[in-house]
mmCIF file of C-alpha atoms and ligand atoms in Angstrom:
data_model
loop_
_atom_site.group_PDB
_atom_site.id
_atom_site.type_symbol
_atom_site.label_atom_id
_atom_site.label_comp_id
_atom_site.label_asym_id
_atom_site.label_seq_id
_atom_site.Cartn_x
_atom_site.Cartn_y
_atom_site.Cartn_z
ATOM 1 C CA UNK A 1 32.670 27.123 10.689
ATOM 2 C CA UNK A 2 31.653 23.720 11.973
ATOM 3 C CA UNK A 3 28.225 22.615 13.132
ATOM 4 C CA UNK A 4 27.809 22.432 16.894
ATOM 5 C CA UNK A 5 27.643 18.949 18.293
ATOM 6 C CA UNK A 6 25.755 20.120 21.342
ATOM 7 C CA UNK A 7 22.826 22.408 21.936
ATOM 8 C CA UNK A 8 21.652 23.905 25.199
ATOM 9 C CA UNK A 9 18.360 22.961 26.799
ATOM 10 C CA UNK A 10 16.950 23.767 30.208
ATOM 11 C CA UNK A 11 15.985 20.811 32.362
ATOM 12 C CA UNK A 12 12.234 20.949 33.118
ATOM 13 C CA UNK A 13 12.793 19.211 36.431
ATOM 14 C CA UNK A 14 15.686 21.116 38.044
ATOM 15 C CA UNK A 15 15.882 24.134 35.719
ATOM 16 C CA UNK A 16 19.577 23.776 35.127
ATOM 17 C CA UNK A 17 21.159 24.181 31.723
ATOM 18 C CA UNK A 18 22.073 20.993 29.951
ATOM 19 C CA UNK A 19 24.334 20.434 26.993
ATOM 20 C CA UNK A 20 22.633 17.812 24.904
ATOM 21 C CA UNK A 21 24.157 16.129 21.897
ATOM 22 C CA UNK A 22 22.237 16.958 18.742
ATOM 23 C CA UNK A 23 22.051 13.271 17.907
ATOM 24 C CA UNK A 24 19.691 12.855 20.893
ATOM 25 C CA UNK A 25 17.120 15.253 19.436
ATOM 26 C CA UNK A 26 13.624 13.810 19.700
ATOM 27 C CA UNK A 27 14.796 11.132 22.104
ATOM 28 C CA UNK A 28 14.359 10.765 25.820
ATOM 29 C CA UNK A 29 17.445 11.751 27.749
ATOM 30 C CA UNK A 30 18.295 11.838 31.448
ATOM 31 C CA UNK A 31 19.407 15.043 33.147
ATOM 32 C CA UNK A 32 22.960 14.769 34.361
ATOM 33 C CA UNK A 33 22.149 16.923 37.413
ATOM 34 C CA UNK A 34 18.862 15.544 38.788
ATOM 35 C CA UNK A 35 18.547 12.351 36.687
ATOM 36 C CA UNK A 36 15.111 13.488 35.615
ATOM 37 C CA UNK A 37 13.890 12.257 32.230
ATOM 38 C CA UNK A 38 13.203 14.793 29.528
ATOM 39 C CA UNK A 39 12.644 14.898 25.810
ATOM 40 C CA UNK A 40 15.515 16.337 23.848
ATOM 41 C CA UNK A 41 14.136 19.207 21.787
ATOM 42 C CA UNK A 42 16.102 22.065 20.327
ATOM 43 C CA UNK A 43 14.435 25.253 21.638
ATOM 44 C CA UNK A 44 16.037 27.322 18.889
ATOM 45 C CA UNK A 45 14.201 25.455 16.156
ATOM 46 C CA UNK A 46 10.588 26.199 16.939
ATOM 47 C CA UNK A 47 9.088 24.811 13.770
ATOM 48 C CA UNK A 48 6.520 22.704 15.616
ATOM 49 C CA UNK A 49 6.724 22.849 19.398
ATOM 50 C CA UNK A 50 5.099 20.066 21.357
ATOM 51 C CA UNK A 51 2.387 22.440 22.586
ATOM 52 C CA UNK A 52 1.437 23.204 19.008
ATOM 53 C CA UNK A 53 0.849 19.539 18.224
ATOM 54 C CA UNK A 54 -1.074 18.882 21.433
ATOM 55 C CA UNK A 55 -3.334 21.866 20.695
ATOM 56 C CA UNK A 56 -3.867 20.593 17.165
ATOM 57 C CA UNK A 57 -4.744 17.139 18.459
ATOM 58 C CA UNK A 58 -7.119 18.665 21.001
ATOM 59 C CA UNK A 59 -8.863 20.683 18.291
ATOM 60 C CA UNK A 60 -9.230 17.514 16.223
ATOM 61 C CA UNK A 61 -10.739 15.719 19.204
ATOM 62 C CA UNK A 62 -13.221 18.546 19.863
ATOM 63 C CA UNK A 63 -14.296 18.502 16.222
ATOM 64 C CA UNK A 64 -14.862 14.767 16.500
ATOM 65 C CA UNK A 65 -17.055 15.247 19.572
ATOM 66 C CA UNK A 66 -19.009 18.013 17.834
ATOM 67 C CA UNK A 67 -19.612 15.732 14.871
ATOM 68 C CA UNK A 68 -20.869 12.945 17.123
ATOM 69 C CA UNK A 69 -23.228 15.283 18.977
ATOM 70 C CA UNK A 70 -24.886 16.503 15.794
ATOM 71 C CA UNK A 71 -28.562 15.460 15.952
ATOM 72 C CA UNK A 72 -29.295 12.531 13.748
ATOM 73 C CA UNK A 73 -31.633 13.222 10.861
ATOM 74 C CA UNK A 74 -34.357 10.653 10.347
HETATM 75 ZN ZN1 ZN B 1 17.615 18.264 35.944
#
């Protein structure tokens, strides 16, 4: 059994199925159908989806704001 060289990802722009080479994972690729740019991410390996990281960053940012709004003690 050999490792697949391609994985399948749906284009966020045109919704068509793309075969993307695994070596492009994490890189920006161009859809062969609509020429729209997308980030190559393997949907089958959901260890840390992009939404997870953006939520984490957002939570960090909110904590920062909360810390800044704490009344100063004199
Ligand atoms: Zn497309």
